[in-house]
């Protein structure tokens, strides 16, 4: 099927750019001799997870238990859940999952660990636990230092939990525009994680697993040799926010834009504007409006949930009814989460369809 | 199942409030002797469409063809597609749908009507066409007056299309805060639609169908006796934006909030804040952040795609790990579009599960 034959709005992946991104991260990690466990929250697709494993990834990260369940059902065999799993109902689901595949989960709370141990005992499994350290984001995690040691001890003393190591993720710095500032902030965060590992090691507990990092700090993390495992997610797709940050002093962006929303003109009500079939339900807006790819003189604005408007300040809309208009999403994760599949295109031909099977799995 | 046993984040419907909203719109329309064709873009659920028909609705509106296909497969028998359907591929899908159920579609373009007639001829069906008039929104639609007459004539002259009437929807005024301003703007828009109908009637073409309106103007439209059919969507659920507009001089809100996102505390990193499991993937942000329902002293902010943060300015987070926190979405349509089902609760007991079968059907 040709690109022009697809109904719109549709979520496209430029297959060649995607392949280069896939390969580039594998090379980056391999040259730095660091493991990489890409984050499935970006793609929510067992098919892509499988490709990442084939490219050398050591396993997969999932943000939520429900996402992990779908990835495991789709064949993923080593999954880290990067958000705490709270409450008996979810912990029992976690143990069912741990019975099927290798699962590790982050934790930052004593009572959660107690309940987890009870559930693990009841289910007869022994999941891996990663203590989450707040290295600056002020989200989940215990402060660096002693509190992490207390939780590590608790895990070590539990017959039904296995202490795997530490997670320190600094999501809020991934998109700092200035490269030097981002590197400074990232090395500061990394220092807190390493310092915590030292404190735990000094207590006689082995810590040989430090996981974290994202696409925006991937180059920095690979060079720093602090983390033992990288968690990049968005690198496969990129988006306008990632595109607009400074990547290094050379200014070269190491990853290419591969995610595109293709839309069509559905109404031409005036000479200086037209209406397209992409509104708030077809691309996410939390990172700002999407960026027009092929019409330098037009401006875009949302016109409700189902429509978008293109306007030309000086008149002269050059588009015919039905003509295709292409957009770069501002935020790849939340745009992917609106769609059920990726349509993969190479040289304007559809070569693959990848299901976004874990779409909407927020539980 | 009890409310407390549900995994979170979860999209709840307060069944009693929902029922009252359902009944109130039926009463409003029945007393005004106007037909109502509720908009399924709000709920995307064949189960709810069936309830609306049972409550007296004359049919269902869908925003997109793909939404209509799911609603028809789920049993809906009279569907108006309120956005133009452009291009041969979609028009052929439209004709397949018209072979299964009664379908009408809006149009605002001569070449689209030509292609539609050809496709109808090829498929051997004769769909109803509604000419869309731009009554002020500056989105789709021809200007009021002569241009609508030209298209109405084109439909009348086509052997394969049936002229049904006019659509005039003023989406941008639905949430004007001041009731009087909203009424003035709405009556102005209505005047343009009626004036256009008169021009077409003066040409000898019968026009006995004028469809439009939304939840925010429903009270005004019912009293105005201008439209022959109302298209409210959000009235079943409401949201914080609809809640905050002035509904009438009496200040009484005719519809109740029935849509709720239930979340849980997943981390307690400090005394003055906690982290919940609702981020940008579990509630929409295009209408602003969701509104906390049960914690008057806390403030909410998004903390990424998977997390939210609650903060207390003066310390003292009163919530335990796992405790439930309830939110009113700022925008019901785009929040519903993130979920696969509604969990219906009455007196804290789950009484129904309604599939959001047309979720994501943007084509």
XYZ file of C-alpha atoms in Angstrom:
726
model
C 0.000 0.000 0.000
C 1.197 3.466 -0.892
C 1.391 6.325 1.612
C -1.244 8.264 -0.347
C -3.759 5.465 -0.021
C -3.870 5.570 3.791
C -6.899 7.027 5.528
C -6.048 9.876 7.889
C -5.244 10.985 10.524
C -2.685 8.216 10.836
C 0.419 7.664 12.959
C 3.385 6.980 10.685
C 6.864 5.753 11.452
C 9.637 6.548 8.987
C 11.106 3.054 9.020
C 14.583 4.042 7.816
C 14.995 6.809 10.413
C 13.625 4.429 13.069
C 16.183 1.768 12.105
C 19.029 4.275 12.295
C 17.862 5.443 15.740
C 17.662 1.829 16.882
C 21.176 1.125 15.662
C 22.624 4.371 16.982
C 21.541 3.688 20.575
C 22.878 0.136 20.362
C 26.232 1.484 19.149
C 26.282 4.217 21.807
C 25.713 1.662 24.589
C 28.029 -0.936 23.126
C 30.910 1.516 22.702
C 30.406 2.708 26.293
C 30.096 -0.903 27.452
C 26.885 -0.105 29.309
C 23.699 -2.185 29.264
C 20.543 -0.562 27.889
C 16.983 -1.357 28.825
C 14.793 0.856 26.641
C 11.589 2.258 28.074
C 8.420 0.801 26.543
C 6.292 3.682 27.823
C 7.318 5.453 24.605
C 6.140 2.755 22.172
C 3.882 0.371 24.175
C 4.481 -2.207 21.476
C 5.653 -5.820 21.959
C 6.852 -5.834 18.345
C 9.217 -2.919 18.966
C 10.376 -4.389 22.291
C 11.365 -7.530 20.419
C 13.385 -5.481 17.926
C 15.141 -3.688 20.787
C 16.113 -7.006 22.374
C 17.331 -8.237 18.997
C 19.427 -5.051 18.716
C 21.153 -5.847 22.002
C 18.962 -4.404 24.752
C 19.239 -6.401 28.000
C 15.511 -6.110 28.735
C 12.625 -3.648 28.726
C 11.359 -0.959 31.098
C 7.633 -0.486 31.655
C 6.042 2.444 33.466
C 3.032 0.549 34.717
C 2.211 -3.030 35.661
C -0.518 -3.173 33.006
C 2.011 -2.193 30.367
C 4.338 -4.940 31.605
C 1.537 -7.521 31.434
C 0.937 -6.730 27.769
C 4.659 -6.707 26.945
C 5.133 -10.071 28.703
C 2.144 -11.542 26.865
C 3.805 -10.293 23.678
C 7.049 -12.092 24.440
C 9.205 -9.760 26.560
C 11.245 -11.855 28.990
C 12.985 -9.366 31.323
C 10.983 -6.367 32.493
C 11.716 -3.602 34.992
C 8.645 -1.716 36.235
C 9.899 1.809 36.890
C 6.972 3.073 39.006
C 6.044 1.718 42.459
C 3.370 -1.005 42.450
C 1.051 -0.310 45.375
C -1.710 -2.336 47.077
C -2.574 -6.008 47.364
C -4.520 -6.265 44.117
C -1.667 -4.951 41.997
C 1.005 -6.790 43.978
C -0.790 -10.075 43.346
C -0.888 -9.201 39.626
C 2.838 -8.482 39.889
C 3.499 -11.919 41.346
C 1.462 -13.589 38.589
C 3.642 -11.733 36.114
C 6.795 -12.766 37.978
C 5.648 -16.353 37.577
C 5.673 -15.910 33.804
C 8.777 -13.854 33.208
C 11.728 -12.152 34.920
C 10.366 -9.067 36.659
C 11.995 -6.361 38.713
C 10.119 -3.484 40.308
C 11.092 -0.222 41.931
C 10.090 0.594 45.507
C 10.574 3.536 47.845
C 8.440 2.611 50.826
C 8.787 0.253 53.779
C 5.132 -0.788 54.036
C 5.013 -1.429 50.291
C 8.037 -3.730 50.633
C 6.400 -5.555 53.547
C 3.222 -6.168 51.561
C 5.263 -7.135 48.509
C 7.142 -9.768 50.523
C 3.864 -11.197 51.814
C 2.403 -11.388 48.317
C 5.621 -12.929 46.958
C 5.522 -15.528 49.720
C 1.870 -16.330 49.005
C 2.590 -16.674 45.289
C 5.835 -18.564 45.790
C 7.938 -16.216 43.666
C 10.901 -14.004 44.487
C 10.861 -10.783 42.460
C 13.845 -8.464 42.069
C 13.531 -5.138 43.863
C 15.212 -1.897 42.808
C 15.223 0.901 45.364
C 14.256 4.193 43.782
C 16.380 7.168 44.809
C 15.194 10.721 44.200
C 18.238 12.242 42.536
C 16.615 15.622 41.983
C 13.270 15.229 40.248
C 11.193 15.452 43.440
C 8.827 12.748 42.315
C 9.021 9.177 43.640
C 12.040 7.832 45.505
C 13.769 8.120 48.850
C 16.387 10.832 49.350
C 19.963 9.851 48.471
C 21.859 8.291 51.369
C 20.747 6.590 54.545
C 17.038 6.032 53.743
C 17.942 3.987 50.687
C 20.216 1.859 52.864
C 17.335 1.195 55.276
C 15.162 -0.068 52.424
C 18.020 -2.084 50.894
C 18.513 -3.793 54.252
C 14.796 -4.529 54.453
C 14.914 -6.190 51.025
C 18.080 -8.122 51.919
C 16.467 -9.409 55.090
C 13.329 -10.590 53.301
C 13.306 -14.218 52.255
C 10.952 -13.417 49.372
C 12.551 -10.360 47.836
C 15.818 -10.071 45.946
C 17.795 -6.817 46.131
C 18.836 -5.864 42.617
C 20.178 -2.318 42.949
C 19.162 1.335 42.603
C 17.189 3.468 40.172
C 17.842 7.199 39.834
C 15.931 8.924 37.058
C 16.077 12.643 36.411
C 13.171 13.126 34.015
C 12.934 16.862 34.493
C 16.394 17.546 33.025
C 16.024 15.430 29.877
C 14.898 18.460 27.869
C 17.072 21.199 29.323
C 17.905 23.164 26.155
C 21.544 23.964 26.949
C 23.863 20.963 26.661
C 26.370 22.080 29.312
C 23.637 22.819 31.875
C 22.053 19.451 31.168
C 25.386 17.692 31.599
C 26.109 19.491 34.859
C 22.651 18.677 36.251
C 22.905 15.088 35.094
C 26.341 14.511 36.603
C 25.073 16.036 39.859
C 22.154 13.577 39.872
C 24.443 10.701 38.984
C 26.739 11.683 41.860
C 23.856 11.338 44.316
C 23.066 7.868 43.044
C 26.687 6.709 43.183
C 27.122 8.203 46.681
C 24.052 6.233 47.812
C 25.462 3.052 46.303
C 28.711 3.633 48.226
C 26.813 4.035 51.505
C 24.956 0.782 50.883
C 28.147 -1.060 49.852
C 29.874 0.187 53.003
C 27.146 -1.636 54.911
C 28.235 -4.866 53.256
C 25.485 -5.042 50.663
C 26.556 -5.602 47.076
C 25.287 -2.945 44.635
C 26.208 -3.645 41.048
C 23.111 -2.297 39.316
C 22.445 1.420 38.801
C 19.669 2.110 36.299
C 18.354 5.405 34.958
C 18.791 8.021 32.274
C 16.715 8.992 29.292
C 17.043 10.028 25.675
C 18.081 13.597 26.441
C 20.959 12.511 28.672
C 21.882 9.343 26.793
C 25.054 10.784 25.262
C 26.104 12.184 28.648
C 25.294 8.988 30.555
C 27.146 6.820 28.056
C 30.253 8.985 28.471
C 30.009 9.233 32.268
C 30.281 5.493 32.977
C 28.225 5.875 36.165
C 24.992 4.042 35.402
C 25.246 0.323 34.637
C 22.032 0.447 32.593
C 20.386 3.160 30.446
C 16.603 3.605 30.075
C 16.048 5.684 26.933
C 12.556 5.652 25.456
C 11.886 8.473 23.028
C 15.090 8.038 20.988
C 13.318 5.749 18.506
C 10.776 8.397 17.557
C 11.980 11.796 18.751
C 9.599 14.775 18.833
C 9.732 18.533 18.429
C 10.740 19.065 22.058
C 13.703 16.695 21.821
C 14.617 18.119 18.433
C 14.849 21.611 19.858
C 17.360 20.962 22.621
C 21.099 21.332 22.108
C 22.585 17.867 21.734
C 26.279 18.619 21.962
C 28.696 21.363 21.083
C 28.842 19.997 17.566
C 25.087 20.766 17.333
C 24.567 17.405 15.654
C 21.321 15.690 16.721
C 22.226 12.023 17.224
C 18.669 10.787 16.656
C 16.302 11.514 13.785
C 12.604 12.341 13.747
C 10.763 9.135 12.763
C 7.250 9.706 14.182
C 4.852 11.621 11.957
C 1.114 12.274 11.990
C -0.296 12.420 8.470
C -3.530 14.391 8.091
C -5.778 15.553 5.242
C -7.489 18.766 4.261
C -11.226 18.281 4.799
C -12.581 21.784 4.220
C -11.474 24.933 2.377
C -13.747 27.581 3.813
C -11.611 30.609 2.803
C -8.627 31.553 0.699
C -6.328 32.053 3.679
C -7.188 28.976 5.739
C -8.206 25.336 5.549
C -9.382 22.696 8.002
C -7.588 19.371 8.517
C -8.833 16.186 10.176
C -6.419 16.262 13.146
C -7.714 17.683 16.409
C -6.937 17.045 20.070
C -7.814 13.346 19.747
C -5.245 12.673 17.009
C -2.103 14.260 18.437
C -1.190 15.233 21.994
C -1.113 18.879 23.059
C 0.574 18.649 26.480
C 3.937 19.518 24.936
C 2.469 22.314 22.827
C 0.952 22.062 19.357
C 2.510 19.682 16.827
C 4.910 21.157 14.303
C 4.025 21.431 10.625
C 6.549 19.540 8.558
C 5.985 20.518 4.966
C 4.378 23.971 4.906
C 6.804 26.661 6.053
C 4.429 29.590 5.547
C 1.370 28.190 7.300
C 0.461 28.300 10.974
C -1.439 25.570 12.777
C -3.896 25.734 15.624
C -6.241 23.183 17.137
C -9.887 23.710 16.215
C -11.424 21.325 18.747
C -11.151 17.595 19.354
C -11.631 16.560 15.729
C -10.337 19.479 13.634
C -7.237 21.575 13.136
C -6.834 24.830 11.261
C -4.047 25.899 8.927
C -3.823 29.609 8.189
C -1.729 31.717 5.815
C -1.266 35.284 6.939
C -1.158 36.657 3.426
C -3.798 34.402 1.897
C -3.186 31.792 -0.737
C -3.752 28.379 0.847
C -1.928 26.161 -1.673
C -3.678 22.930 -0.620
C -6.432 21.053 -2.402
C -9.230 19.210 -0.637
C -7.884 15.835 0.466
C -4.248 16.930 0.233
C -1.925 15.485 2.861
C -0.294 17.543 5.610
C 2.447 16.141 7.869
C 3.187 16.960 11.501
C 5.924 16.218 14.024
C 4.316 15.580 17.435
C 5.515 17.794 20.271
C 5.472 14.819 22.670
C 5.927 11.307 21.306
C 4.787 9.288 24.370
C 1.371 10.892 24.750
C 0.741 10.939 20.990
C 1.539 7.220 20.646
C -0.898 6.600 23.510
C -3.767 7.883 21.330
C -3.265 5.306 18.567
C -3.719 1.543 18.230
C -0.965 0.978 15.685
C 2.077 2.396 13.961
C 2.041 2.373 10.170
C 5.644 1.931 9.060
C 6.600 3.557 5.779
C 9.771 3.240 3.710
C 10.110 5.127 0.419
C 6.389 6.022 0.605
C 5.379 2.338 0.781
C 3.783 0.743 3.867
C 6.145 -2.036 4.919
C 4.905 -2.903 8.418
C 2.102 -2.413 10.926
C 3.084 -2.588 14.596
C 0.323 -2.866 17.198
C 0.460 -0.482 20.153
C -0.925 -3.298 22.263
C -0.277 -1.641 25.636
C -1.983 1.617 24.667
C -4.025 2.948 27.553
C -2.622 0.445 30.058
C -2.263 2.977 32.839
C -3.011 0.594 35.713
C -17.163 -5.248 43.315
C -16.643 -2.339 45.649
C -15.186 0.992 44.541
C -12.168 0.459 46.821
C -11.285 -2.811 45.110
C -10.724 -1.220 41.691
C -7.201 -0.813 40.371
C -6.341 2.767 39.479
C -6.211 5.089 37.633
C -9.734 4.267 36.494
C -12.471 6.183 34.684
C -15.638 6.129 36.784
C -19.175 7.152 35.973
C -21.474 8.097 38.835
C -24.439 6.076 37.555
C -27.122 8.035 39.408
C -25.876 11.432 38.231
C -25.509 10.005 34.703
C -29.122 8.758 34.764
C -30.390 12.146 35.911
C -28.439 13.892 33.133
C -29.861 11.425 30.598
C -33.407 12.070 31.817
C -32.964 15.825 32.079
C -31.954 16.225 28.421
C -34.857 14.011 27.321
C -37.259 16.167 29.332
C -35.718 19.412 28.032
C -36.146 18.270 24.411
C -39.555 16.748 24.922
C -40.951 19.873 26.605
C -39.543 22.017 23.792
C -40.873 19.517 21.240
C -37.482 19.357 19.537
C -35.713 16.199 18.393
C -32.312 15.403 19.929
C -29.487 13.472 18.387
C -26.777 13.265 21.043
C -23.155 13.407 19.974
C -21.254 10.139 20.435
C -17.886 11.893 20.214
C -18.271 12.449 23.955
C -18.799 8.800 24.944
C -17.762 6.678 21.918
C -19.802 3.858 23.387
C -22.491 1.796 21.611
C -23.956 0.893 25.031
C -24.551 4.547 25.889
C -25.895 5.293 22.400
C -28.466 2.554 22.939
C -29.524 4.137 26.252
C -29.879 7.509 24.548
C -32.131 6.034 21.868
C -34.169 4.287 24.573
C -34.496 7.657 26.341
C -36.032 9.192 23.240
C -33.127 10.381 21.087
C -33.945 10.277 17.360
C -30.488 9.027 16.409
C -26.790 9.558 17.096
C -24.158 12.010 15.884
C -20.620 10.831 15.191
C -17.642 13.099 14.547
C -15.786 10.686 12.312
C -16.673 7.881 9.923
C -14.656 5.393 11.991
C -16.686 6.305 15.063
C -19.880 5.762 13.067
C -18.687 2.338 11.871
C -18.194 1.185 15.473
C -21.506 2.645 16.619
C -23.332 0.959 13.714
C -21.638 -2.369 14.470
C -22.845 -1.889 18.051
C -26.451 -1.429 16.976
C -26.969 2.275 16.228
C -29.473 2.610 13.398
C -29.552 6.318 12.474
C -26.256 8.184 12.388
C -25.302 11.703 11.311
C -21.595 12.221 10.625
C -20.936 15.829 11.582
C -17.545 16.281 9.860
C -17.007 16.168 6.077
C -15.971 12.764 4.690
C -13.290 13.381 2.071
C -11.665 11.175 -0.579
C -12.631 8.009 -2.427
C -11.418 5.572 0.214
C -13.519 7.112 2.969
C -16.494 7.741 0.707
C -16.558 4.057 -0.243
C -16.483 3.188 3.474
C -19.357 5.633 3.934
C -21.398 3.852 1.271
C -20.726 0.467 2.894
C -22.022 1.955 6.132
C -25.053 3.402 4.360
C -25.808 -0.104 3.143
C -26.026 -1.274 6.767
C -27.825 1.573 8.491
C -29.379 5.005 7.918
C -26.541 7.470 7.451
C -26.453 11.185 6.846
C -23.273 13.183 6.350
C -22.398 16.856 6.309
C -20.743 18.452 3.278
C -19.510 21.928 2.406
C -17.749 21.396 -0.915
C -18.851 20.919 -4.509
C -16.136 18.474 -5.551
C -16.744 16.385 -2.425
C -20.445 16.174 -3.367
C -19.562 15.143 -6.910
C -17.296 12.360 -5.697
C -19.875 11.331 -3.107
C -22.547 10.986 -5.792
C -20.222 8.842 -7.903
C -19.428 6.567 -4.955
C -23.116 6.353 -4.013
C -23.965 5.408 -7.586
C -21.238 2.747 -7.637
C -22.444 1.315 -4.339
C -26.124 1.575 -5.197
C -27.066 3.570 -2.088
C -28.507 7.058 -1.638
C -27.166 8.713 1.522
C -28.705 11.797 3.148
C -26.629 14.946 2.837
C -26.681 17.865 5.274
C -25.083 21.086 4.082
C -22.854 22.559 6.756
C -23.171 26.308 7.245
C -20.502 28.259 9.114
C -22.640 30.229 11.563
C -19.660 31.861 13.273
C -17.123 29.258 14.335
C -14.851 29.734 11.296
C -14.195 26.032 10.986
C -15.924 23.892 8.344
C -18.997 25.028 6.449
C -20.010 27.425 3.689
C -20.920 30.998 4.614
C -24.615 31.599 5.382
C -26.676 32.444 2.313
C -26.180 31.862 -1.363
C -23.286 29.345 -1.249
C -25.407 26.940 0.779
C -28.160 27.251 -1.813
C -25.697 26.327 -4.585
C -24.720 23.143 -2.731
C -28.341 22.319 -1.849
C -29.209 22.583 -5.538
C -26.289 20.312 -6.419
C -27.573 17.679 -3.975
C -31.146 18.040 -5.215
C -30.002 17.551 -8.802
C -28.025 14.421 -8.002
C -29.829 11.149 -8.532
C -27.729 9.488 -5.832
C -27.832 12.014 -3.009
C -30.754 13.041 -0.825
C -30.910 16.603 0.535
C -31.759 16.410 4.219
C -31.216 19.965 5.499
C -28.635 22.185 7.192
C -26.141 21.942 10.047
C -24.985 25.006 11.945
C -22.794 24.321 14.964
C -21.209 27.038 17.059
C -18.706 25.059 19.133
C -16.653 28.034 20.177
C -19.495 29.641 22.143
C -20.537 26.538 24.118
C -18.348 27.547 27.048
C -18.773 31.319 27.054
C -18.904 31.979 30.806
C -21.622 34.651 30.815
C -25.099 33.306 30.106
C -26.450 36.451 28.422
C -23.444 36.753 26.112
C -23.741 33.097 25.212
C -27.447 33.478 24.466
C -26.852 36.550 22.311
C -24.071 34.821 20.343
C -26.143 31.675 19.970
C -29.241 33.472 18.736
C -27.074 35.375 16.264
C -25.691 32.060 14.947
C -29.162 30.555 14.820
C -30.379 33.587 12.880
C -27.746 32.936 10.195
C -28.853 29.317 9.844
C -32.554 30.226 9.616
C -31.821 33.001 7.104
C -29.961 30.451 4.970
C -32.885 28.022 5.192
C -35.226 30.805 4.010
C -33.018 31.546 0.998
C -33.016 27.858 0.038
C -36.781 27.542 0.573
C -37.337 30.620 -1.613
C -35.622 28.652 -4.362
C -38.300 25.979 -4.052
C -36.260 23.469 -2.037
C -37.887 22.111 1.084
C -35.769 22.593 4.255
C -37.311 21.027 7.322
C -34.149 19.911 9.117
C -31.847 22.277 11.024
C -29.372 20.481 13.279
C -26.815 21.873 15.712
C -26.254 23.038 19.261
C -24.299 21.586 22.133
C -24.480 21.089 25.866
C -23.582 24.685 26.731
C -26.363 26.116 24.569
C -28.901 23.325 25.098
C -31.139 25.358 27.400
C -31.007 28.316 25.015
C -31.619 26.202 21.890
C -34.551 24.382 23.485
C -36.183 27.722 24.320
C -35.417 29.331 20.952
C -37.375 26.839 18.803
C -35.060 27.457 15.855
C -33.195 24.163 15.451
C -35.266 21.079 14.689
C -32.634 18.818 16.243
C -30.144 19.271 19.112
C -26.662 17.663 19.220
C -25.543 17.748 22.866
C -22.668 15.444 23.830
C -21.006 16.349 27.108
C -24.241 16.720 29.127
C -24.043 13.084 30.254
C -20.652 13.559 31.924
C -19.959 17.267 32.340
C -16.458 18.499 33.218
C -14.831 21.326 35.104
C -15.047 23.692 32.142
C -18.791 23.160 31.708
C -19.290 23.332 35.459
C -17.680 26.753 35.601
C -19.855 28.563 33.079
C -23.006 30.422 34.114
C -25.984 28.268 33.199
C -28.842 30.705 33.639
C -29.762 33.666 35.784
C -30.934 31.234 38.446
C -27.312 29.972 38.571
C -28.618 26.419 38.714
C -26.481 23.935 36.738
C -28.957 21.715 34.906
C -26.501 18.818 34.542
C -24.395 17.096 37.190
C -20.778 15.980 37.168
C -20.819 12.201 36.573
C -17.327 11.544 35.136
C -14.556 10.982 37.674
C -10.985 9.712 37.498
C -10.069 7.732 40.601
C -6.348 7.583 41.397
C -4.148 6.264 44.216
C -1.225 7.547 46.223
C 1.859 5.595 45.111
C 4.655 7.458 46.912
C 4.988 9.698 49.970
C 8.406 11.272 49.499
C 7.876 14.243 51.865
C 5.493 15.560 54.483
C 4.040 18.242 52.224
C 3.543 16.261 49.018
C 2.690 12.859 47.616
C 2.696 11.233 44.192
C -0.379 9.700 42.571
C -0.653 7.294 39.646
C -2.391 9.702 37.243
C -0.234 11.527 34.720
C -0.802 12.866 31.225
C -1.850 9.436 29.924
C -4.705 9.024 32.418
C -6.547 12.347 32.105
C -6.486 14.974 29.378
C -4.708 18.292 29.879
C -5.900 20.301 26.872
C -8.593 21.962 28.982
C -6.200 22.585 31.869
C -5.390 20.264 34.766
C -8.150 18.123 36.257
C -9.824 19.392 39.412
C -9.309 17.703 42.766
C -12.638 16.592 44.126
C -12.068 15.630 47.731
C -9.026 17.539 49.020
C -9.740 21.265 49.318
C -6.322 22.213 50.725
C -4.135 20.359 48.237
C -2.903 21.502 44.839
C -2.356 19.191 41.884
C 0.175 19.300 39.106
C 1.178 16.809 36.437
C 4.517 15.113 37.077
C 4.994 13.514 33.670
C 3.051 11.001 31.641
C 2.572 8.498 34.450
C 2.607 10.538 37.677
C 0.837 13.446 39.325
C 1.854 15.431 42.385
C -0.325 16.651 45.234
C 1.164 19.350 47.433
C 0.093 21.038 50.649
C 1.511 24.510 51.104
C 1.687 24.219 54.871
C 2.766 20.565 55.068
C 0.691 17.754 56.483
C -0.264 15.464 53.601
C -3.171 13.555 55.185
C -3.073 10.648 52.746
C -1.757 7.134 53.300
C -0.014 5.081 50.645
C -2.695 3.522 48.440
C -5.364 6.027 49.481
C -7.794 7.079 46.751
C -7.940 10.574 45.273
C -10.745 11.697 42.951
C -10.611 14.163 40.060
C -13.081 15.915 37.773
C -11.616 16.035 34.244
C -11.290 19.474 32.682
C -12.404 18.099 29.305
C -14.632 15.032 29.173
C -14.273 14.147 25.458
C -10.495 13.938 25.394
C -10.319 12.142 28.752
C -12.824 9.487 27.645
C -10.685 8.993 24.524
C -7.810 7.750 26.717
C -9.775 4.849 28.233
C -11.213 1.562 26.965
C -14.162 1.400 29.351
C -16.325 3.267 31.817
C -16.715 1.689 35.242
C -20.199 2.622 36.464
C -20.610 3.016 40.194
C -23.738 3.452 42.287
C -23.499 3.731 46.093
C -19.811 2.740 45.867
C -20.665 -0.549 44.108
C -19.697 -1.293 40.494
C -22.964 -1.899 38.660
C -21.929 -1.771 35.005
C -18.981 -1.704 32.625
C -19.511 0.114 29.327
C -16.964 -0.372 26.563
C -15.615 2.746 24.848
C -15.534 0.753 21.645
C -14.939 3.720 19.332
C -12.007 5.065 21.353
C -9.268 6.293 19.052
C -11.417 6.014 15.903
C -10.217 9.296 14.431
C -10.395 8.248 10.765
